[in-house]
Tab-separated table of C-alpha atoms and ligand atoms in Angstrom:
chain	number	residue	atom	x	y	z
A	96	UNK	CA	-19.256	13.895	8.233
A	97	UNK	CA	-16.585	11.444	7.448
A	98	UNK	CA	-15.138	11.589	4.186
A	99	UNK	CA	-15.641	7.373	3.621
A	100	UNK	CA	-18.590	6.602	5.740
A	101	UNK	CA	-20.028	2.877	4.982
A	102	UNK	CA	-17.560	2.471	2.450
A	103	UNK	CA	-15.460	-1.219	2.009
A	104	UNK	CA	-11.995	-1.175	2.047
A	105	UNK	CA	-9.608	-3.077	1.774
A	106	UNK	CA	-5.662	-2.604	2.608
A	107	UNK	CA	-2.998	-5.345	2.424
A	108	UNK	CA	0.432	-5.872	5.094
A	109	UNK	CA	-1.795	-3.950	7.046
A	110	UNK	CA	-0.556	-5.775	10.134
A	111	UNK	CA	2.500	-2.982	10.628
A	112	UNK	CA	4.055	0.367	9.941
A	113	UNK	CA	2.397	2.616	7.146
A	114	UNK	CA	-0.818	-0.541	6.268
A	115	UNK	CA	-1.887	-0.513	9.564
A	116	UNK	CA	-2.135	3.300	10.318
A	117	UNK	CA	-4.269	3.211	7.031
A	118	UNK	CA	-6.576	0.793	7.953
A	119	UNK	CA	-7.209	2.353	11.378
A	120	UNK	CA	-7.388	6.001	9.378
A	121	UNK	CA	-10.154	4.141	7.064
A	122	UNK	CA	-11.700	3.169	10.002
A	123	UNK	CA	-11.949	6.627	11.348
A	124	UNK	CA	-13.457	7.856	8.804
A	125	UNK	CA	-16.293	5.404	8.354
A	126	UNK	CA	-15.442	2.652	6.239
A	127	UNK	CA	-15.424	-1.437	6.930
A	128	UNK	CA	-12.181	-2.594	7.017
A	129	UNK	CA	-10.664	-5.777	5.775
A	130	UNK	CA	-7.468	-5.812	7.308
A	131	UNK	CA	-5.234	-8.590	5.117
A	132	UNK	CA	-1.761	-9.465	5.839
A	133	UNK	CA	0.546	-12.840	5.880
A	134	UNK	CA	0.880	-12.453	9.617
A	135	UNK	CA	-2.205	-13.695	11.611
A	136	UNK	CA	-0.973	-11.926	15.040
A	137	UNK	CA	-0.340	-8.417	13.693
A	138	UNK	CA	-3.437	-8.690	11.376
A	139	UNK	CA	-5.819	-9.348	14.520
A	140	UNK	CA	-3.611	-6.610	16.428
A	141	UNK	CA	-4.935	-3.943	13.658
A	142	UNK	CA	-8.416	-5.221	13.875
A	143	UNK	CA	-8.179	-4.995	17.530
A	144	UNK	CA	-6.982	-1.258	17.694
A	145	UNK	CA	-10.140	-0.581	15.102
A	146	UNK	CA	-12.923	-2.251	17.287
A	147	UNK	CA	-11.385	-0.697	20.845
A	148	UNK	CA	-11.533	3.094	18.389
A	149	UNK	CA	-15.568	1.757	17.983
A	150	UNK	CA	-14.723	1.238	14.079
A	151	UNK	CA	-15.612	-2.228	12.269
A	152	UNK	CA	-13.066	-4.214	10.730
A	153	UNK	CA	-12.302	-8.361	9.949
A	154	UNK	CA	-9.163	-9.944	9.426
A	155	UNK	CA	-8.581	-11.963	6.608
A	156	UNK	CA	-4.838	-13.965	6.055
A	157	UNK	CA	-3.790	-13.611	2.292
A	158	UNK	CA	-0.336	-13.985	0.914
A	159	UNK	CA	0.048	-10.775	-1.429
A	160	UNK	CA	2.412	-11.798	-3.571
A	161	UNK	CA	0.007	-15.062	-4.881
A	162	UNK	CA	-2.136	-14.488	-7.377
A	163	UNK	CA	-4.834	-17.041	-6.296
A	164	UNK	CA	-4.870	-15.010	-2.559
A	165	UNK	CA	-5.800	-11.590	-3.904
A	166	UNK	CA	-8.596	-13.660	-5.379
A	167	UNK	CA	-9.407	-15.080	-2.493
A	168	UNK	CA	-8.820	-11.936	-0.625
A	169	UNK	CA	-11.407	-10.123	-2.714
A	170	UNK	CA	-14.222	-13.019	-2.388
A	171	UNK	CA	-13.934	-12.666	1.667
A	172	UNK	CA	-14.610	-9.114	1.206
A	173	UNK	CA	-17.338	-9.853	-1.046
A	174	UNK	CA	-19.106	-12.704	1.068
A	175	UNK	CA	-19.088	-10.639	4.237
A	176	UNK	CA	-19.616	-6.770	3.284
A	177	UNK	CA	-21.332	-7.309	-0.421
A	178	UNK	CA	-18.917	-4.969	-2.264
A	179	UNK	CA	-15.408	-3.077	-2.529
A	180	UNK	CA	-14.999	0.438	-2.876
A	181	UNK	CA	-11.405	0.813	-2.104
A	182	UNK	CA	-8.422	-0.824	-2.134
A	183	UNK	CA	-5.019	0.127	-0.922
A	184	UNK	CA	-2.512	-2.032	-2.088
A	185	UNK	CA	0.660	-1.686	0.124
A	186	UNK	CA	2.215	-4.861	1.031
A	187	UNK	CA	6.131	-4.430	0.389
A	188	UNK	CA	9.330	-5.175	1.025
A	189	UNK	CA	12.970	-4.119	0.530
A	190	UNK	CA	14.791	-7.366	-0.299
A	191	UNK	CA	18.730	-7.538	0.558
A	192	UNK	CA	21.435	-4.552	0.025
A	193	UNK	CA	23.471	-5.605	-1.879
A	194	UNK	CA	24.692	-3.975	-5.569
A	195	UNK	CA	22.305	-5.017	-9.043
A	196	UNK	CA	25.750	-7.517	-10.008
A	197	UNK	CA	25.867	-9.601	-6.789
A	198	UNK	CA	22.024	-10.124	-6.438
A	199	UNK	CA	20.921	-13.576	-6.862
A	200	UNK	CA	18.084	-13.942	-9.503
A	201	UNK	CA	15.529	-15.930	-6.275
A	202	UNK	CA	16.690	-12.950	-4.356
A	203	UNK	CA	15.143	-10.511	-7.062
A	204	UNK	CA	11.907	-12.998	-8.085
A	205	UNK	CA	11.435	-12.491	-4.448
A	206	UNK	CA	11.071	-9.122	-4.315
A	207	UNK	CA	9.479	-8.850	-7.711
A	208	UNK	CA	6.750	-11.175	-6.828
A	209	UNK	CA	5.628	-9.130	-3.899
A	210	UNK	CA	6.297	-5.315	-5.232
A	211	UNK	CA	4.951	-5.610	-8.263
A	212	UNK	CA	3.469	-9.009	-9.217
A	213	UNK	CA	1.394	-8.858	-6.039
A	214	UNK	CA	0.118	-5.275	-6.667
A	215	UNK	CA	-0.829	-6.360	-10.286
A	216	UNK	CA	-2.993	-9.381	-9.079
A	217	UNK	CA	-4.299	-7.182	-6.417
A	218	UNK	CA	-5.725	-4.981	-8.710
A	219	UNK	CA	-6.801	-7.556	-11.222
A	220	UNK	CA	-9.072	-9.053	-8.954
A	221	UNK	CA	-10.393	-5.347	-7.662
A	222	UNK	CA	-10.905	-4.000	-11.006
A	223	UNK	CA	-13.206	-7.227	-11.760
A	224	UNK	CA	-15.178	-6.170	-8.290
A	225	UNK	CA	-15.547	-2.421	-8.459
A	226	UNK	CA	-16.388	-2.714	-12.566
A	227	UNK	CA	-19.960	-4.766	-10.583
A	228	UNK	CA	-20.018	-2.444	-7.917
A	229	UNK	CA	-19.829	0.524	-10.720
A	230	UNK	CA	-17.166	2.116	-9.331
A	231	UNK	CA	-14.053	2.920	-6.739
A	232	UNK	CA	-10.542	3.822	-6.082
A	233	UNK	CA	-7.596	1.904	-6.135
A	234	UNK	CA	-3.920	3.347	-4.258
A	235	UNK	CA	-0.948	1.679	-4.625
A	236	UNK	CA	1.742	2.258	-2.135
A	237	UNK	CA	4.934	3.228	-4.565
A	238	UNK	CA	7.819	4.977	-2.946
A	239	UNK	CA	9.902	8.124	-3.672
A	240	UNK	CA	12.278	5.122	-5.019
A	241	UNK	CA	9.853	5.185	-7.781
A	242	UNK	CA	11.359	8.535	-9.321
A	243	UNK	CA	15.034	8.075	-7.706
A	244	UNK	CA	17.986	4.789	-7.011
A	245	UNK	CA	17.419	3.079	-3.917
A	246	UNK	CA	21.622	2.092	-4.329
A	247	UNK	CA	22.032	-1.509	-3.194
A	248	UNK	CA	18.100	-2.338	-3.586
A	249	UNK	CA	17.386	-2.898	-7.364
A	250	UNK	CA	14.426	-5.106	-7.005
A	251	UNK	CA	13.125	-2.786	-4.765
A	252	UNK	CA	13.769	0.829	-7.268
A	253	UNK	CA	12.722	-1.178	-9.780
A	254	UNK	CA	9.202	-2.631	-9.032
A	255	UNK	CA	8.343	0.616	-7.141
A	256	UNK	CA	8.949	2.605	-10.479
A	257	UNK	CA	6.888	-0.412	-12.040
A	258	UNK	CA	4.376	-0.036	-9.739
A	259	UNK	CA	3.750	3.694	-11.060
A	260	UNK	CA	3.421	2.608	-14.814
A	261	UNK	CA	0.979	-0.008	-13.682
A	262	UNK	CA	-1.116	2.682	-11.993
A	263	UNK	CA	-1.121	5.016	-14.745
A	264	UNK	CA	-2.383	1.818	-17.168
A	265	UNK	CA	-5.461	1.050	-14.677
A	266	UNK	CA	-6.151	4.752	-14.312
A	267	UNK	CA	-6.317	5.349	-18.273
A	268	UNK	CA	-8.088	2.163	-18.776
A	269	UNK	CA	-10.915	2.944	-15.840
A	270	UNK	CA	-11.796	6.099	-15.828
A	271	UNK	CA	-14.604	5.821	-17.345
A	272	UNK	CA	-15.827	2.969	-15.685
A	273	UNK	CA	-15.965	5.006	-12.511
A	274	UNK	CA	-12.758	3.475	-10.964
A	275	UNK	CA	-9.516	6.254	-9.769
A	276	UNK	CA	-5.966	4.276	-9.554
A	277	UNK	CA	-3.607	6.637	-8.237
A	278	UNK	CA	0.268	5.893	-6.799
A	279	UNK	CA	1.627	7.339	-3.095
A	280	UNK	CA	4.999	7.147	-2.657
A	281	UNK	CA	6.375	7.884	0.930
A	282	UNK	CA	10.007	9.222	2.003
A	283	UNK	CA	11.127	7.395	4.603
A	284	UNK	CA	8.903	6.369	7.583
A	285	UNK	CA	9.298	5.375	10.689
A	286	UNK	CA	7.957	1.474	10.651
A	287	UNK	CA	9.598	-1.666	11.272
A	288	UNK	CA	10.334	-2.039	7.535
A	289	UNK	CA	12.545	0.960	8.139
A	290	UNK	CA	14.524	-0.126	11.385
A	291	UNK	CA	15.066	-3.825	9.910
A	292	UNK	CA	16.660	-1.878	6.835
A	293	UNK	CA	18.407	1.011	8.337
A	294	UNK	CA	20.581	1.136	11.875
A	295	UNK	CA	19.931	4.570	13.599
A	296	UNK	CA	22.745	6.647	12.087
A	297	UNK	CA	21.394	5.757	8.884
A	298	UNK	CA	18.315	7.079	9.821
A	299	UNK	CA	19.522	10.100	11.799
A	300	UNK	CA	21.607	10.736	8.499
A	301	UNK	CA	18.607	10.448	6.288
A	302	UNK	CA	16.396	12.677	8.513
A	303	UNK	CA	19.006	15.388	8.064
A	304	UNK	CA	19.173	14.994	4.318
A	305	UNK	CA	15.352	16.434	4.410
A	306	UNK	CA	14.175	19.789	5.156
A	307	UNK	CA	11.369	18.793	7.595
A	308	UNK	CA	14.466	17.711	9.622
A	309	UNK	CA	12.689	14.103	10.362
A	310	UNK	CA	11.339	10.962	9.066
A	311	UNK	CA	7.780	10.837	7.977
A	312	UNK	CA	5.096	8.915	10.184
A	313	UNK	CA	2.915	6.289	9.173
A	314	UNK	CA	-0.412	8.628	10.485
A	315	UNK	CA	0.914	11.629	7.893
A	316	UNK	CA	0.862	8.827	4.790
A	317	UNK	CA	-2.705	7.426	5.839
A	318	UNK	CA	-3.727	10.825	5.707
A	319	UNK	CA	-2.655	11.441	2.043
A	320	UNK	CA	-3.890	7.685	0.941
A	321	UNK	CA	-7.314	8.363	2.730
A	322	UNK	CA	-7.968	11.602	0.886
A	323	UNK	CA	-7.409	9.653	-2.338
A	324	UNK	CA	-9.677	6.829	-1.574
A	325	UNK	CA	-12.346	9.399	-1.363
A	326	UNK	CA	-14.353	11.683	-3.215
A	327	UNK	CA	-12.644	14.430	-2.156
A	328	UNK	CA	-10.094	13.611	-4.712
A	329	UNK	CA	-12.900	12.468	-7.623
A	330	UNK	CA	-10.822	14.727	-10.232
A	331	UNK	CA	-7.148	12.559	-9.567
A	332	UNK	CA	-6.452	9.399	-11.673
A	333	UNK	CA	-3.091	8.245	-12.662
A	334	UNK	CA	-0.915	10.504	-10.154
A	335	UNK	CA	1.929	9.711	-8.512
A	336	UNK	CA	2.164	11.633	-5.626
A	337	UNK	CA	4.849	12.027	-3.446
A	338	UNK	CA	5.167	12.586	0.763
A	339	UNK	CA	8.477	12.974	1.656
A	340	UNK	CA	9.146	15.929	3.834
A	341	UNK	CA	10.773	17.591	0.285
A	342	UNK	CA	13.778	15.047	0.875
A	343	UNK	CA	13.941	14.287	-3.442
A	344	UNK	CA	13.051	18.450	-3.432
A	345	UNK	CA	16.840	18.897	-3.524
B	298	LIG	P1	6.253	-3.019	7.379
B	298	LIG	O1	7.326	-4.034	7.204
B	298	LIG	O2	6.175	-2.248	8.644
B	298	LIG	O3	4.840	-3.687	7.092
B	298	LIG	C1	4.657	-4.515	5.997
B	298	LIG	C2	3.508	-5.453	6.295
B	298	LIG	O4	3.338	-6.268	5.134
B	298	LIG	C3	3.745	-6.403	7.472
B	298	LIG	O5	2.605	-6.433	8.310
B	298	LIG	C4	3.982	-7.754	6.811
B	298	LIG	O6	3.546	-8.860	7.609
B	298	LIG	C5	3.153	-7.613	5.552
B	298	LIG	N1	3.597	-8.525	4.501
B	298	LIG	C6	4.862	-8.883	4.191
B	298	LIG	N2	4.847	-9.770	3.204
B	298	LIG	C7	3.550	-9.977	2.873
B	298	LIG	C8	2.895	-10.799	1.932
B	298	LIG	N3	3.580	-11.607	1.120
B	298	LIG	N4	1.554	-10.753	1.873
B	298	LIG	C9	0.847	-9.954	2.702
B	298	LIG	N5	1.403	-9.172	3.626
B	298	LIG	C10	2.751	-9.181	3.707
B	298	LIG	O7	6.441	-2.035	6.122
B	298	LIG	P2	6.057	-0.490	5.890
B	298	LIG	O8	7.282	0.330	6.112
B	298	LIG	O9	4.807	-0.146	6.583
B	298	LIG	O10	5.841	-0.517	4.320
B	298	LIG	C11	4.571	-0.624	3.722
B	298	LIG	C12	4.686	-0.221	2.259
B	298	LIG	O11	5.198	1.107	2.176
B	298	LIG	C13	5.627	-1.092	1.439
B	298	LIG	O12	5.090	-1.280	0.151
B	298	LIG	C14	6.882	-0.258	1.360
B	298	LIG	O13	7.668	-0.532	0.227
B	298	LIG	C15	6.291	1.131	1.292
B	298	LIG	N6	7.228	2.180	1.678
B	298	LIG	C16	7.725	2.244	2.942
B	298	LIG	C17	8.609	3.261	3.264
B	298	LIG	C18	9.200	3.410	4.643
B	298	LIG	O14	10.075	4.246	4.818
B	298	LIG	N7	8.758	2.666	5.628
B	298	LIG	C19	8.991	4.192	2.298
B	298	LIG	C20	8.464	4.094	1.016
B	298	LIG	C21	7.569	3.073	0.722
C-alpha cells in the first residue's frame, strides 16, 4: 500500500534538484502531483519523468515568491483535482556570497522575497484550502542553515531560520484543525543549486567535513519530506528536522 495513495500534492521549484525528486517520490507513492515552478521546460521535464513512472501529475507555472501566484497556484490545484492535502513548499535560492556589510538591500529583498515571503504566501493560501478540505500537511524546505551561519549568505541563514519560526506558528495554530506544518532542513545536496554555488573542491571539502563522507542526494530528502506528508507521521507538528549526514553533529 502506498503511504499517500489518491492524495493532492503540491510541491513548488519542483523543476530541479531536491523539488523534483519529491514530486516524483509523491508520485510513487500514490498521490496527484502538481508540479509548480518558474521554469516551464524543467516543470514539464518533472511531469514527464512522473507519467513515463505510470504516476499522474500537471504542470502549473507560478512565480513563488508572488503572493498573487501561490493563489493562483492553489486555485489550479483546486479546479483540476477538487482539493489539497499536501503541500511542500521548497522553492529557494542562495542569493550572492558576499559578507552581511557589502550586500546590497535589492540583493537581500531578493532573496527574502523568495525564502521566506514566498513560503509565507504559500502557506497562506494552503491553510485557507486544507481548513475546507478538513485537513493536511504542510513541509517547508528549511536548511541546516536554519540552526547554523551560512558565512557570506545572510539572506539566505536568515530566511531559512525564519522559515522554521513560521512553521512552528502554522503548526501551533492548526493542529487542531487537522493540518501538520513541519520544517526539513537538508545538508548539502547534490542539485544544481549546489554546483552554481560551490566549485568542486568546495564540495569535496564539505563532503569531508561530514561523517557519511558525502553529500546528501535529492532521493534521501524526498524520502524524509514524503514520510511527513503522510500519516505515518500524524503525531509530528512543528519539528524541524534535520538530514545532513551528521555534518552540524560535530
Ligand atoms: P535547485 O536550484 O536545483 O532547484 C530550485 C528550483 O526552484 C528550480 O527548478 C527553479 O526553477 C525553481 N525556482 C527558482 N525560483 C523560483 C520562483 N521564484 N518560483 C518558483 N520556482 C522557482 O535547488 P535545490 O538545491 O533543489 O533546492 C531546493 C530547496 O532546498 C531550496 O529551498 C534550498 O534552499 C533548499 N536546500 C538545498 C540544499 C542543497 O544543498 N541543495 C541544502 C539545504 C536546503
Amino acid at each position: 500500500m502506498s503511504i499517500i495513495e489518491n492524495k493532492v500534492a503540491v510541491v513548488s521549484g519542483a523543476g530541479s534538484g531536491i523539488g523534483r525528486a519529491i514530486a516524483i517520490n509523491y508520485a510513487k507513492e500514490g498521490a496527484k502531483v502538481v508540479v509548480a515552478d518558474i521554469n516551464d521546460e524543467h516543470g514539464e521535464e518533472t511531469v514527464s519523468l512522473i507519467k513515463n513512472s505510470g504516476g499522474e501529475a500537471i504542470f502549473v507555472k507560478a512565480d513563488s515568491s508572488k503572493a498573487d501566484e501561490n493563489k493562483k497556484l492553489v486555485d489550479a490545484v483546486v479546479e483540476k483535482y477538487g482539493r489539497l492535502d499536501i503541500a511542500c513548499n521548497n522553492a529557494g535560492m542562495g542569493g550572492p556570497a558576499k559578507p552581511t556589510g557589502k550586500y546590497e538591500p535589492e540583493e537581500w529583498d531578493k532573496v527574502i522575497a523568495l525564502n521566506l515571503n514566498g513560503v509565507f504566501y504559500a502557506c497562506k493560501y494552503q491553510l485557507e484550502q486544507m481548513e475546507k478540505n478538513g485537513g493536511g500537511s504542510i513541509i517547508n524546505i528549511a536548511s541546516i542553515h536554519s540552526q547554523v551561519a551560512a558565512p557570506n549568505s545572510p539572506a539566505y541563514t536568515a530566511s531559512k531560520h525564519a522559515v522554521v519560526g513560521l512553521t512552528k506558528n502554522i503548526a501551533a495554530e492548526y493542529a487542531t484543525k487537522n493540518i501538520r506544518c513541519n520544517a526539513v532542513g537538508p545538508g548539502y545536496i547534490e542539485t544544481p543549486l549546489l554546483s552554481a554555488n560551490l566549485d568542486k573542491a568546495a564540495q569535496d571539502a564539505i563532503a569531508s567535513k561530514s561523517p557519511i563522507n558525502r553529500l546528501g542526494k535529492p532521493e534521501e530528502i524526498a524520502d524524509l519530506v514524503t514520510f511527513l506528508s503522510s500519516d505515518k507521521s500524524s503525531f509530528t507538528t512543528g519539528s524541524y528536522i534535520i538530514a545532513d549526514g551528521g555534518y552540524t553533529a560535530i
